[in-house]
Short mmCIF file of C-alpha atoms in Angstrom, two decimals:
data_model
loop_
_atom_site.label_atom_id
_atom_site.label_comp_id
_atom_site.label_asym_id
_atom_site.label_seq_id
_atom_site.Cartn_x
_atom_site.Cartn_y
_atom_site.Cartn_z
CA MET A 1173 -28.10 -59.92 13.94
CA SER A 1174 -28.22 -56.25 12.95
CA SER A 1175 -25.55 -54.65 10.81
CA LEU A 1176 -24.37 -52.65 13.84
CA ASP A 1177 -24.00 -55.83 15.90
CA GLY A 1178 -22.11 -57.37 13.03
CA ASP A 1179 -19.62 -54.52 13.05
CA VAL A 1180 -18.97 -55.11 16.74
CA SER A 1181 -18.46 -58.84 16.39
CA GLN A 1182 -16.22 -58.60 13.33
CA ASN A 1183 -14.13 -55.59 14.19
CA GLY A 1184 -14.52 -55.27 17.94
CA SER A 1185 -14.89 -51.57 17.42
CA LEU A 1186 -17.39 -49.73 19.58
CA LYS A 1187 -16.18 -46.47 18.09
CA ARG A 1188 -17.34 -47.58 14.66
CA VAL A 1189 -20.77 -48.35 16.06
CA ASP A 1190 -20.98 -45.00 17.82
CA ALA A 1191 -20.00 -43.23 14.62
CA LEU A 1192 -22.67 -45.04 12.62
CA ARG A 1193 -25.30 -44.31 15.24
CA ALA A 1194 -24.32 -40.65 15.27
CA LEU A 1195 -24.69 -40.53 11.50
CA ALA A 1196 -28.07 -42.21 11.75
CA GLU A 1197 -29.21 -39.59 14.28
CA ILE A 1198 -28.08 -36.80 11.97
CA GLU A 1199 -29.87 -38.38 9.01
CA GLU A 1200 -33.09 -38.37 11.02
CA PHE A 1201 -32.60 -34.81 12.29
CA ASP A 1202 -34.98 -32.22 10.89
CA PHE A 1203 -32.65 -29.40 9.89
CA SER A 1204 -35.56 -27.10 9.21
CA ARG A 1205 -36.18 -26.85 12.95
CA SER A 1206 -32.98 -24.85 13.30
CA LEU A 1207 -34.54 -22.20 11.10
CA ASP A 1208 -37.44 -21.71 13.47
CA LYS A 1209 -35.88 -22.02 16.91
CA PRO A 1210 -32.08 -21.97 17.27
CA PRO A 1211 -31.24 -23.66 20.62
CA ARG A 1212 -30.07 -21.23 23.27
CA THR A 1213 -28.58 -18.85 20.75
CA LEU A 1214 -29.49 -15.20 20.49
CA ASN A 1215 -33.24 -14.96 20.96
CA MET A 1216 -33.77 -12.23 18.44
CA GLU A 1217 -37.55 -12.34 18.79
CA ARG A 1218 -37.29 -11.79 22.54
CA GLN A 1219 -34.52 -9.25 22.66
CA ARG A 1220 -32.85 -7.80 19.58
CA SER A 1221 -29.62 -5.83 19.53
CA CYS A 1222 -31.37 -3.44 17.19
CA ASP A 1223 -35.15 -3.73 17.32
CA GLU A 1224 -37.42 -3.39 14.29
CA ARG A 1225 -38.44 0.12 15.24
CA SER A 1226 -34.88 1.42 15.27
CA MET A 1227 -34.11 -0.53 12.09
CA ASN A 1228 -37.09 1.04 10.36
CA GLU A 1229 -36.13 4.51 11.51
CA LEU A 1230 -32.56 3.94 10.42
CA PHE A 1231 -33.42 2.76 6.90
CA GLY A 1232 -36.42 5.02 6.40
CA VAL A 1233 -39.07 2.34 5.90
CA SER A 1234 -42.48 2.04 7.43
CA SER A 1235 -43.21 -0.66 9.98
CA PRO A 1236 -44.61 -3.73 8.26
CA SER A 1237 -48.13 -4.70 9.18
CA PRO A 1238 -48.59 -8.05 10.94
CA ARG A 1239 -48.94 -10.93 8.56
CA PRO A 1240 -49.07 -14.70 8.82
CA SER A 1241 -45.95 -16.75 8.36
CA SER A 1242 -44.62 -16.42 4.82
CA ARG A 1243 -42.61 -19.65 4.92
CA ALA A 1244 -45.02 -21.37 2.56
CA GLU A 1245 -44.77 -18.64 -0.07
CA ASN A 1246 -41.12 -17.68 0.33
CA ASN A 1247 -39.44 -20.96 1.12
CA PHE A 1248 -39.34 -24.03 -1.05
CA ARG A 1249 -37.80 -27.45 -1.07
CA LEU A 1250 -34.58 -27.69 -3.01
CA SER A 1251 -35.71 -30.77 -4.90
CA ASP A 1252 -38.58 -28.86 -6.48
CA HIS A 1253 -36.18 -26.52 -8.26
CA LEU A 1254 -33.18 -28.64 -9.20
CA ASP A 1255 -34.61 -30.90 -11.89
CA GLY A 1256 -33.02 -29.00 -14.76
CA LEU A 1257 -29.71 -28.16 -13.09
CA HIS A 1258 -26.34 -29.71 -13.81
CA SER A 1259 -23.25 -29.60 -11.66
CA PRO A 1260 -21.85 -27.11 -12.11
CA GLY A 1261 -23.03 -24.26 -14.21
CA ARG A 1262 -26.53 -23.95 -15.55
CA ARG A 1263 -28.44 -20.79 -14.69
CA SER A 1264 -31.52 -21.46 -12.63
CA GLY A 1265 -33.58 -18.39 -13.42
CA PHE A 1266 -34.43 -18.16 -9.71
CA ASN A 1267 -35.71 -14.87 -8.37
CA THR A 1268 -35.25 -14.52 -4.63
CA PRO A 1269 -38.43 -13.41 -2.84
CA ARG A 1270 -38.79 -9.79 -1.85
CA SER A 1271 -38.07 -9.21 1.80
CA GLN A 1272 -41.08 -9.24 4.10
CA TYR A 1273 -39.51 -6.32 5.96
CA GLY A 1274 -40.20 -3.89 3.13
CA PHE A 1275 -36.68 -3.56 1.69
CA GLU A 1276 -36.22 -2.99 -2.02
CA THR A 1277 -34.34 -5.96 -3.46
CA HIS A 1278 -31.06 -4.81 -4.97
CA PRO A 1279 -30.37 -6.11 -8.52
CA SER A 1280 -27.23 -7.77 -7.19
CA VAL A 1281 -29.33 -10.17 -5.09
CA ALA A 1282 -30.85 -11.96 -8.09
CA GLU A 1283 -27.44 -12.15 -9.77
CA ALA A 1284 -25.95 -13.55 -6.57
CA TRP A 1285 -28.57 -16.28 -6.21
CA ASP A 1286 -28.11 -17.22 -9.85
CA ALA A 1287 -24.35 -17.51 -9.35
CA LEU A 1288 -24.72 -19.45 -6.10
CA ARG A 1289 -27.08 -21.98 -7.65
CA GLY A 1290 -24.77 -22.30 -10.64
CA SER A 1291 -22.01 -23.44 -8.27
CA LEU A 1292 -23.99 -26.39 -6.85
CA VAL A 1293 -22.26 -29.77 -6.90
CA PHE A 1294 -24.33 -32.95 -7.12
CA PHE A 1295 -23.49 -36.46 -5.98
CA ARG A 1296 -25.81 -39.23 -7.11
CA GLY A 1297 -28.55 -36.78 -7.83
CA GLN A 1298 -28.36 -34.85 -4.55
CA PRO A 1299 -26.72 -31.44 -3.95
CA VAL A 1300 -23.78 -31.86 -1.58
CA GLY A 1301 -22.03 -28.48 -1.68
CA THR A 1302 -20.81 -25.61 -3.84
CA ILE A 1303 -17.55 -25.42 -5.76
CA ALA A 1304 -15.05 -22.79 -4.72
CA ALA A 1305 -15.30 -20.78 -7.95
CA LEU A 1306 -17.09 -21.00 -11.28
CA ASP A 1307 -14.93 -18.97 -13.65
CA ASN A 1308 -15.66 -20.19 -17.17
CA ASN A 1309 -13.20 -17.73 -18.68
CA THR A 1310 -10.13 -19.67 -17.66
CA ASP A 1311 -8.92 -23.17 -18.46
CA GLU A 1312 -6.74 -23.36 -15.37
CA GLN A 1313 -9.00 -24.79 -12.68
CA LEU A 1314 -6.39 -25.78 -10.08
CA ASN A 1315 -8.50 -26.91 -7.10
CA TYR A 1316 -11.26 -24.33 -7.42
CA ASP A 1317 -13.61 -26.98 -8.79
CA GLN A 1318 -13.67 -28.74 -5.42
CA VAL A 1319 -16.06 -28.31 -2.51
CA PHE A 1320 -14.04 -26.69 0.27
CA VAL A 1321 -15.36 -27.31 3.76
CA ARG A 1322 -14.34 -23.83 4.90
CA ASP A 1323 -15.71 -22.06 1.83
CA PHE A 1324 -19.11 -23.74 2.10
CA VAL A 1325 -19.95 -22.03 5.42
CA PRO A 1326 -21.49 -18.85 3.94
CA SER A 1327 -23.20 -20.91 1.24
CA ALA A 1328 -24.75 -23.09 3.94
CA LEU A 1329 -25.96 -20.04 5.83
CA ALA A 1330 -27.50 -18.55 2.69
CA PHE A 1331 -29.47 -21.74 1.99
CA LEU A 1332 -30.55 -22.11 5.61
CA MET A 1333 -31.74 -18.52 5.78
CA ASN A 1334 -33.69 -19.08 2.58
CA GLY A 1335 -35.44 -22.13 4.02
CA GLU A 1336 -33.43 -24.79 2.15
CA PRO A 1337 -31.82 -27.09 4.73
CA GLU A 1338 -31.50 -30.21 2.54
CA ILE A 1339 -28.21 -29.25 0.89
CA VAL A 1340 -26.68 -28.43 4.28
CA LYS A 1341 -27.77 -31.77 5.69
CA ASN A 1342 -26.30 -33.62 2.70
CA PHE A 1343 -23.03 -31.71 3.04
CA ILE A 1344 -22.68 -32.54 6.74
CA LEU A 1345 -23.42 -36.21 6.19
CA LYS A 1346 -20.88 -36.49 3.38
CA THR A 1347 -18.10 -34.76 5.33
CA LEU A 1348 -18.80 -36.94 8.38
CA ARG A 1349 -18.54 -40.08 6.26
CA LEU A 1350 -15.28 -38.87 4.76
CA GLN A 1351 -13.91 -38.56 8.31
CA SER A 1352 -14.52 -42.28 8.82
CA TRP A 1353 -12.32 -43.28 5.87
CA GLU A 1354 -8.87 -44.66 6.52
CA LYS A 1355 -6.63 -41.67 5.90
CA LYS A 1356 -3.02 -42.26 4.95
CA ILE A 1357 -0.44 -39.93 3.47
CA ASP A 1358 2.77 -41.64 2.45
CA ARG A 1359 3.16 -44.07 5.37
CA PHE A 1360 1.61 -41.87 8.01
CA HIS A 1361 -1.89 -42.65 9.25
CA LEU A 1362 -4.00 -39.66 10.25
CA GLY A 1363 -5.93 -39.59 13.48
CA GLU A 1364 -9.65 -40.27 13.73
CA GLY A 1365 -11.98 -37.35 13.16
CA VAL A 1366 -9.71 -35.41 10.79
CA MET A 1367 -11.95 -33.52 8.37
CA PRO A 1368 -10.96 -33.10 4.73
CA ALA A 1369 -10.08 -29.63 3.50
CA SER A 1370 -12.19 -30.28 0.40
CA PHE A 1371 -13.77 -33.01 -1.67
CA LYS A 1372 -14.54 -33.54 -5.32
CA VAL A 1373 -17.19 -35.53 -7.19
CA LEU A 1374 -15.57 -37.83 -9.76
CA HIS A 1375 -17.79 -38.96 -12.64
CA ASP A 1376 -17.12 -42.25 -14.43
CA PRO A 1377 -19.05 -42.07 -17.72
CA ILE A 1378 -18.12 -45.64 -18.67
CA ARG A 1379 -19.47 -47.27 -15.51
CA ASN A 1380 -22.07 -44.52 -15.07
CA SER A 1381 -21.07 -44.03 -11.43
CA GLU A 1382 -19.90 -41.28 -9.08
CA THR A 1383 -17.43 -41.33 -6.20
CA LEU A 1384 -16.16 -38.76 -3.71
CA MET A 1385 -12.44 -37.94 -3.59
CA ALA A 1386 -11.31 -36.25 -0.37
CA ASP A 1387 -8.29 -33.97 0.00
CA PHE A 1388 -6.98 -33.86 3.59
CA GLU A 1389 -5.02 -30.86 4.88
CA GLY A 1390 -1.27 -31.03 4.74
CA PHE A 1391 -0.51 -28.87 7.78
CA ASP A 1392 -1.12 -31.65 10.30
CA THR A 1393 -0.62 -34.77 8.22
CA PHE A 1394 3.08 -35.56 8.53
CA PRO A 1395 4.88 -37.34 11.40
CA THR A 1396 6.61 -34.11 12.36
CA LEU A 1397 5.85 -31.40 14.92
CA LEU A 1398 3.14 -28.93 13.91
CA CYS A 1399 4.06 -25.32 13.22
CA ALA A 1400 0.64 -23.91 12.55
CA ASP A 1401 1.44 -21.20 10.01
CA GLY A 1402 -1.29 -21.45 7.40
CA CYS A 1403 -3.74 -23.02 9.83
CA CYS A 1404 -6.65 -20.65 9.30
CA MET A 1405 -8.15 -18.39 6.63
CA ILE A 1406 -4.58 -17.16 6.08
CA ASP A 1407 -3.60 -20.42 4.39
CA ARG A 1408 -0.17 -19.33 3.17
CA ARG A 1409 2.94 -18.33 5.06
CA MET A 1410 2.17 -14.98 6.69
CA GLY A 1411 3.73 -15.26 10.12
CA VAL A 1412 0.50 -16.67 11.55
CA TYR A 1413 1.78 -19.30 13.95
CA GLY A 1414 1.63 -20.03 17.64
CA TYR A 1415 -1.85 -19.06 18.89
CA PRO A 1416 -3.53 -16.81 16.28
CA ILE A 1417 -6.65 -14.90 17.31
CA GLU A 1418 -9.12 -16.42 14.85
CA ILE A 1419 -8.26 -19.99 15.86
CA GLN A 1420 -8.77 -19.11 19.53
CA ALA A 1421 -12.07 -17.36 18.77
CA LEU A 1422 -13.30 -20.34 16.74
CA PHE A 1423 -12.15 -22.69 19.51
CA PHE A 1424 -14.12 -20.65 22.03
CA MET A 1425 -17.21 -20.80 19.81
CA ALA A 1426 -16.80 -24.56 19.33
CA LEU A 1427 -16.55 -25.17 23.07
CA ARG A 1428 -19.69 -23.16 23.75
CA CYS A 1429 -21.58 -25.00 21.00
CA ALA A 1430 -20.40 -28.31 22.46
CA LEU A 1431 -22.12 -27.43 25.73
CA LEU A 1432 -25.41 -27.17 23.81
CA LEU A 1433 -24.93 -30.50 22.04
CA LEU A 1434 -23.77 -32.75 24.87
CA LYS A 1435 -26.26 -35.17 26.36
CA GLN A 1436 -27.09 -34.53 30.00
CA ASP A 1437 -26.07 -37.99 31.22
CA ASP A 1438 -23.20 -38.92 33.54
CA GLU A 1439 -20.61 -38.90 30.79
CA GLY A 1440 -22.00 -35.70 29.31
CA LYS A 1441 -21.91 -33.91 32.65
CA GLU A 1442 -18.24 -34.80 33.07
CA PHE A 1443 -17.41 -33.19 29.72
CA VAL A 1444 -19.57 -30.17 30.57
CA GLU A 1445 -17.49 -29.56 33.67
CA ARG A 1446 -14.22 -29.89 31.77
CA ILE A 1447 -15.40 -27.61 28.97
CA THR A 1448 -16.68 -25.02 31.42
CA LYS A 1449 -13.30 -24.87 33.16
CA ARG A 1450 -11.54 -24.51 29.82
CA LEU A 1451 -13.93 -21.73 28.76
CA HIS A 1452 -13.30 -19.78 31.94
CA ALA A 1453 -9.53 -20.02 31.49
CA LEU A 1454 -9.68 -19.26 27.76
CA SER A 1455 -11.98 -16.26 28.12
CA PHE A 1456 -9.83 -14.73 30.84
CA HIS A 1457 -6.64 -15.31 28.88
CA MET A 1458 -7.99 -13.84 25.65
CA ARG A 1459 -9.88 -10.90 27.16
CA SER A 1460 -6.86 -9.92 29.22
CA TYR A 1461 -3.74 -10.76 27.24
CA TYR A 1462 -4.87 -10.34 23.63
CA TRP A 1463 -6.84 -7.15 24.14
CA ILE A 1464 -5.26 -3.81 23.25
CA ASP A 1465 -6.51 -0.25 23.42
CA LEU A 1466 -4.83 3.09 23.93
CA LYS A 1467 -4.27 2.56 27.65
CA GLN A 1468 -2.81 -0.90 27.21
CA LEU A 1469 -0.61 0.31 24.36
CA ASN A 1470 0.80 2.98 26.62
CA ASP A 1471 1.46 0.40 29.35
CA ILE A 1472 3.41 -1.81 26.93
CA TYR A 1473 5.34 1.24 25.73
CA ARG A 1474 6.62 1.70 29.30
CA TYR A 1475 7.48 -1.96 29.98
CA LYS A 1476 10.71 -2.83 31.73
CA THR A 1477 12.60 -5.88 30.46
CA GLU A 1478 14.45 -8.75 32.08
CA GLU A 1479 11.86 -9.22 34.83
CA TYR A 1480 11.64 -12.84 35.90
CA SER A 1481 10.07 -13.02 39.36
CA HIS A 1482 6.45 -13.92 40.03
CA THR A 1483 5.63 -10.22 40.42
CA ALA A 1484 6.94 -9.33 36.94
CA VAL A 1485 4.61 -7.27 34.79
CA ASN A 1486 6.50 -8.07 31.59
CA LYS A 1487 6.83 -11.80 32.19
CA PHE A 1488 7.05 -12.60 28.45
CA ASN A 1489 9.92 -10.13 28.19
CA VAL A 1490 8.45 -8.08 25.35
CA ILE A 1491 10.91 -5.34 24.41
CA PRO A 1492 9.10 -1.99 23.97
CA ASP A 1493 11.31 -1.13 20.98
CA SER A 1494 9.62 -3.98 19.11
CA LEU A 1495 6.38 -1.96 18.95
CA PRO A 1496 5.73 -1.15 15.26
CA GLU A 1497 5.52 2.51 14.34
CA TRP A 1498 2.13 2.19 12.63
CA ILE A 1499 0.36 1.11 15.83
CA PHE A 1500 0.72 4.53 17.48
CA ASP A 1501 -1.17 6.32 14.70
CA PHE A 1502 -3.60 3.47 14.11
CA MET A 1503 -4.92 3.22 17.67
CA PRO A 1504 -7.84 5.65 18.16
CA VAL A 1505 -8.71 7.34 21.44
CA HIS A 1506 -11.90 5.29 21.62
CA GLY A 1507 -11.69 1.74 20.35
CA GLY A 1508 -9.67 -1.43 20.62
CA TYR A 1509 -9.29 -4.94 19.23
CA PHE A 1510 -7.85 -8.39 19.81
CA ILE A 1511 -4.32 -8.53 18.43
CA GLY A 1512 -3.24 -11.27 16.08
CA ASN A 1513 -0.99 -13.35 18.32
CA VAL A 1514 0.87 -13.55 21.62
CA SER A 1515 4.08 -15.47 22.13
CA PRO A 1516 7.26 -15.11 24.21
CA ALA A 1517 9.12 -11.90 23.39
CA LYS A 1518 6.74 -11.06 20.56
CA MET A 1519 3.29 -9.62 20.09
CA ASP A 1520 1.62 -9.58 16.67
CA PHE A 1521 -0.29 -6.28 16.68
CA ARG A 1522 -1.92 -6.79 13.28
CA TRP A 1523 -5.68 -6.47 12.92
CA PHE A 1524 -7.38 -9.72 11.85
CA CYS A 1525 -10.97 -9.17 10.76
CA LEU A 1526 -12.21 -12.76 11.03
CA GLY A 1527 -10.94 -13.32 14.56
CA ASN A 1528 -12.40 -10.09 15.91
CA CYS A 1529 -15.81 -10.69 14.32
CA ILE A 1530 -15.97 -14.26 15.65
CA ALA A 1531 -14.98 -12.93 19.08
CA ILE A 1532 -18.06 -10.69 18.99
CA LEU A 1533 -20.43 -13.38 17.70
CA SER A 1534 -19.27 -15.99 20.21
CA SER A 1535 -19.29 -13.49 23.11
CA LEU A 1536 -15.60 -14.11 23.67
CA ALA A 1537 -15.46 -10.32 23.58
CA THR A 1538 -17.23 -8.61 26.44
CA PRO A 1539 -19.98 -6.11 25.52
CA GLU A 1540 -17.52 -3.29 26.17
CA GLN A 1541 -14.86 -4.88 23.98
CA SER A 1542 -17.40 -5.55 21.23
CA THR A 1543 -18.36 -1.87 21.22
CA ALA A 1544 -14.71 -0.88 21.11
CA ILE A 1545 -14.10 -3.10 18.05
CA MET A 1546 -16.98 -1.37 16.25
CA ASP A 1547 -15.59 2.02 17.27
CA LEU A 1548 -12.24 1.04 15.78
CA ILE A 1549 -13.82 0.01 12.46
CA GLU A 1550 -15.66 3.32 12.21
CA SER A 1551 -12.60 5.33 13.22
CA ARG A 1552 -10.31 3.51 10.78
CA TRP A 1553 -12.75 3.05 7.90
CA GLU A 1554 -10.27 4.01 5.16
CA GLU A 1555 -7.66 1.57 6.44
CA LEU A 1556 -9.94 -1.40 7.17
CA VAL A 1557 -12.66 -0.94 4.52
CA GLY A 1558 -11.57 1.61 1.92
CA GLU A 1559 -13.36 1.18 -1.41
CA MET A 1560 -14.12 -2.54 -1.05
CA PRO A 1561 -14.95 -4.39 2.16
CA LEU A 1562 -13.08 -5.89 3.90
CA LYS A 1563 -9.38 -6.05 4.82
CA VAL A 1564 -8.48 -9.52 6.01
CA ILE A 1565 -5.35 -8.17 7.74
CA TYR A 1566 -4.04 -4.71 8.48
CA PRO A 1567 -1.39 -3.59 7.79
CA ALA A 1568 0.42 -5.40 4.97
CA ILE A 1569 3.91 -6.84 5.35
CA GLU A 1570 6.33 -5.00 3.08
CA SER A 1571 9.93 -4.90 1.82
CA HIS A 1572 12.53 -6.97 3.65
CA GLU A 1573 10.04 -8.26 6.21
CA TRP A 1574 7.86 -9.59 3.39
CA ARG A 1575 10.80 -11.56 1.99
CA ILE A 1576 11.59 -13.11 5.35
CA VAL A 1577 8.08 -13.81 6.65
CA THR A 1578 6.41 -15.02 3.44
CA GLY A 1579 9.41 -16.58 1.74
CA CYS A 1580 9.11 -14.06 -1.12
CA ASP A 1581 5.59 -15.36 -1.82
CA PRO A 1582 4.58 -13.73 -5.15
CA LYS A 1583 0.88 -14.09 -4.33
CA ASN A 1584 1.20 -12.32 -0.99
CA THR A 1585 2.89 -9.14 -2.16
CA ARG A 1586 1.88 -6.04 -0.21
CA TRP A 1587 -1.85 -5.20 -0.19
CA SER A 1588 -2.68 -8.35 -2.13
CA TYR A 1589 -4.34 -11.66 -1.33
CA HIS A 1590 -3.89 -12.43 2.38
CA ASN A 1591 -1.26 -9.71 2.81
CA GLY A 1592 -3.66 -6.81 3.26
CA GLY A 1593 -6.05 -7.72 0.44
CA SER A 1594 -9.80 -7.02 0.65
CA TRP A 1595 -12.18 -9.99 0.79
CA PRO A 1596 -15.91 -9.55 0.05
CA VAL A 1597 -16.69 -12.83 1.84
CA LEU A 1598 -16.05 -11.06 5.14
CA LEU A 1599 -19.18 -8.96 4.60
CA TRP A 1600 -21.39 -11.52 6.33
CA LEU A 1601 -19.18 -11.66 9.41
CA LEU A 1602 -19.05 -7.88 9.67
CA THR A 1603 -22.82 -7.60 9.21
CA ALA A 1604 -23.54 -10.20 11.88
CA ALA A 1605 -21.19 -8.47 14.32
CA CYS A 1606 -22.77 -5.10 13.55
CA ILE A 1607 -26.28 -6.38 14.22
CA LYS A 1608 -25.23 -8.06 17.47
CA THR A 1609 -23.70 -4.81 18.71
CA GLY A 1610 -26.63 -2.68 17.57
CA ARG A 1611 -24.66 -0.92 14.81
CA PRO A 1612 -26.42 -2.01 11.57
CA GLN A 1613 -25.61 1.29 9.89
CA ILE A 1614 -21.96 0.20 9.64
CA ALA A 1615 -22.96 -2.98 7.82
CA ARG A 1616 -25.32 -1.16 5.49
CA ARG A 1617 -22.58 1.30 4.53
CA ALA A 1618 -20.21 -1.58 3.74
CA ILE A 1619 -22.81 -3.53 1.75
CA GLU A 1620 -23.78 -0.52 -0.35
CA LEU A 1621 -20.11 0.03 -1.09
CA ALA A 1622 -19.69 -3.58 -2.25
CA GLU A 1623 -22.83 -3.45 -4.39
CA THR A 1624 -21.32 -0.76 -6.59
CA ARG A 1625 -18.74 -3.22 -7.93
CA LEU A 1626 -19.30 -6.89 -7.10
CA VAL A 1627 -21.67 -7.77 -9.95
CA LYS A 1628 -19.83 -5.56 -12.44
CA ASP A 1629 -16.53 -7.20 -11.48
CA ASN A 1630 -18.00 -10.75 -11.67
CA TRP A 1631 -17.71 -11.56 -7.94
CA PRO A 1632 -13.92 -11.65 -7.50
CA GLU A 1633 -12.26 -13.64 -4.76
CA TYR A 1634 -10.33 -10.61 -3.46
CA TYR A 1635 -9.20 -7.08 -4.31
CA ASP A 1636 -5.75 -5.48 -4.21
CA GLY A 1637 -4.39 -2.14 -3.09
CA LYS A 1638 -4.53 -0.11 0.11
CA LEU A 1639 -8.12 0.90 -0.66
CA GLY A 1640 -9.16 -2.26 -2.49
CA ARG A 1641 -9.47 -0.50 -5.85
CA PHE A 1642 -8.17 -3.28 -8.08
CA ILE A 1643 -9.42 -6.80 -8.74
CA GLY A 1644 -6.82 -9.15 -7.28
CA LYS A 1645 -4.03 -10.00 -9.68
CA GLN A 1646 -4.66 -13.73 -9.24
CA ALA A 1647 -8.26 -13.49 -8.00
CA ARG A 1648 -10.74 -16.03 -9.32
CA LYS A 1649 -13.98 -14.53 -10.55
CA PHE A 1650 -17.42 -15.91 -9.69
CA GLN A 1651 -15.95 -16.91 -6.33
CA THR A 1652 -18.75 -18.75 -4.56
CA TRP A 1653 -18.08 -17.52 -1.06
CA SER A 1654 -17.98 -13.94 -2.31
CA VAL A 1655 -21.47 -14.51 -3.69
CA ALA A 1656 -22.74 -16.33 -0.60
CA GLY A 1657 -21.16 -13.86 1.81
CA TYR A 1658 -23.02 -11.03 0.14
CA LEU A 1659 -26.33 -12.90 0.23
CA VAL A 1660 -25.97 -13.75 3.91
CA ALA A 1661 -25.13 -10.13 4.72
CA LYS A 1662 -28.23 -8.92 2.86
CA MET A 1663 -30.52 -11.43 4.54
CA LEU A 1664 -29.12 -10.62 7.97
CA LEU A 1665 -29.66 -6.91 7.46
CA GLU A 1666 -33.20 -7.36 6.18
CA ASP A 1667 -34.19 -9.89 8.86
CA PRO A 1668 -31.98 -9.60 11.98
CA SER A 1669 -33.67 -12.66 13.52
CA HIS A 1670 -31.35 -14.76 11.33
CA LEU A 1671 -28.58 -13.78 13.74
CA GLY A 1672 -29.81 -16.57 16.00
CA MET A 1673 -28.11 -19.04 13.66
CA LEU A 1674 -24.73 -17.38 14.03
CA ALA A 1675 -24.30 -15.79 17.43
CA LEU A 1676 -24.39 -16.82 21.06
CA GLU A 1677 -25.68 -14.81 23.97
CA GLU A 1678 -23.26 -13.83 26.67
CA ASP A 1679 -22.96 -16.59 29.24
CA LYS A 1680 -24.04 -15.00 32.51
CA GLN A 1681 -22.28 -17.76 34.45
CA MET A 1682 -18.99 -17.00 32.77
CA LYS A 1683 -16.67 -15.34 35.24
CA PRO A 1684 -16.22 -11.63 34.48
CA PRO A 1685 -12.83 -10.56 33.15
CA MET A 1686 -10.41 -10.07 36.00
CA ARG A 1687 -7.99 -7.19 36.24
CA ARG A 1688 -4.44 -7.99 35.28
CA SER A 1689 -2.32 -8.70 38.30
CA HIS A 1690 1.32 -7.75 38.71
CA SER A 1691 2.18 -11.23 37.49
CA TRP A 1692 0.44 -10.57 34.16
CA THR A 1693 2.32 -12.57 31.55
CA PHE A 1694 3.64 -9.86 29.27
#
C-alpha cells in the first residue's frame, strides 16, 4: 500500500491526499520554463507596449546586433554560488551580468545584488526565502529577521528574472506545507488553506537540527467578525476597511490567474464558468464605481441626497459636502485613478499606488483608464513621487482626523510610514505599469531619482516628508524588498520581455465597461 493510500485508510481524508499530490506536482514542475514562456500572459516578443526600437531611441542606445541566447553565460544555478554563504549575512561578491540590451550597469545594481544575497535564509542547506531586513547596526530585530510571504514577492521576481528559479520553488513548497499544519490560536482553529504571514528558521545547535516556525496573521484568526483594516500593504490602522482598491485588484488578478491554472475537465469547467461570471461582475463594478476623473468628480459634486428609488443616481447617499477640499486641486484635466474605497455614505478618495498599479498589470483597468493613471502620475509628480519614489498613499491624514482614524498611532504620523510615506519597493510596480502602458520614460525618471540616494542611505524601508526627503524615523535599513524592488525595476526596464511574468493581456471576451445607469449605486 502506498503512503497516499495509507493516509486515506487511516484518516479518511481525500483532501489530505489531494494536497499531497498537488505538492508532488509542484515539486516536479520545472520553474525555469516560466522564464522562457509565461502561459497566456503578455507576449512581449510578439507585441510589446514599447518596442525595442522606441526603447533604443528613448534611451539613446544603438540597436543590439542579433546574438544567440545568453542564458548559459548570464544565468547560473543557485547551488553553484551558495557554498560559502551563511544565513543571513555574508557578502557573496557576485557581480550581476551586464545587460544584453546595451545599458550601462549602474553601481547600485551590484550593491543591490550583494544585499539581496546577504538576506538569503537557508533551511537544511537550501535557500527558502529572504529576511525582511538585514540591519546589523541595531540590536532590536523585532520580526524583521523572518521571511515574510508578502515581502518575498519582489525578491522572487528578481531571482526569476536572473534565471534562478530554485529559491522560488523552495519558498512555494515550504509555504504550501505550512498551510497544511494544524493552525490554532488560543482555542480557535483556523480554516484550511490559511497562509502564514511569515516564517522563521529555528536552529537547534545541541541537536544539530532546523525547524520552521510559522506566524499566522491576526486579522482573520479570532472567532469574531472581520473588520479588514490592516488587511493589505497598509498593515496598521489607516481607515482601510470595507473593500479597499488593492485587495480588489489583487483579487481580480488571482481570479484571472486561476483561469490559467484550472484543469480543463468537468470540474474545472464548472469553476471556469463561475470565475468568469465573477470577473465580469467585478470588472464592471470596479471600472464604473471606483473610477474617478474630472467629469465624475463634477457629477458627485452635484449629487442630490435622500434618493431611495430604483432610479436614484446617488443610491449610496453620498453627501457632496463630504468631498475633501484637496481633491479639487489634485484632479488634473487629463487623468484619473481608482479611489481607495467605496462604502455606504462614504467614498475614500485617497490615491493608493499599489492598487492602481495592480489594476493596470491585471487589466482590471481598461486601456483608457491605464493611460489616465499614467497621466495623473506625470501631472502630479511632486505629490506622488517628489524626491523619492513612491508615495504609498496620498494625501496623509493629519491633525484630529489622524487621532481618530489611526488611534494616535505614533508610527503613522503625517507623511510617515503608511500615512503618506515614500516606499522604494513600489518602484517595480510603477516600472511594470509604465512598460505595459508604453511610458517607460516615467519609470526611468523615477529609477534615476532613487539611485541618487538608495545606496548612500543603506536601502531604507521608507522615507518621510511630503517630498520624501528624510529617511523614515523608524525605517529599517538594508530592507530586502527595497533592494529587490529596485533590481526588478532595473531588469524590467532593460529587458521589457520580463513583463510577461507580471502582467496579463486584456481579456477580449471580457464584457466592455457599461455606462452607468440612473440606478448607479452612488
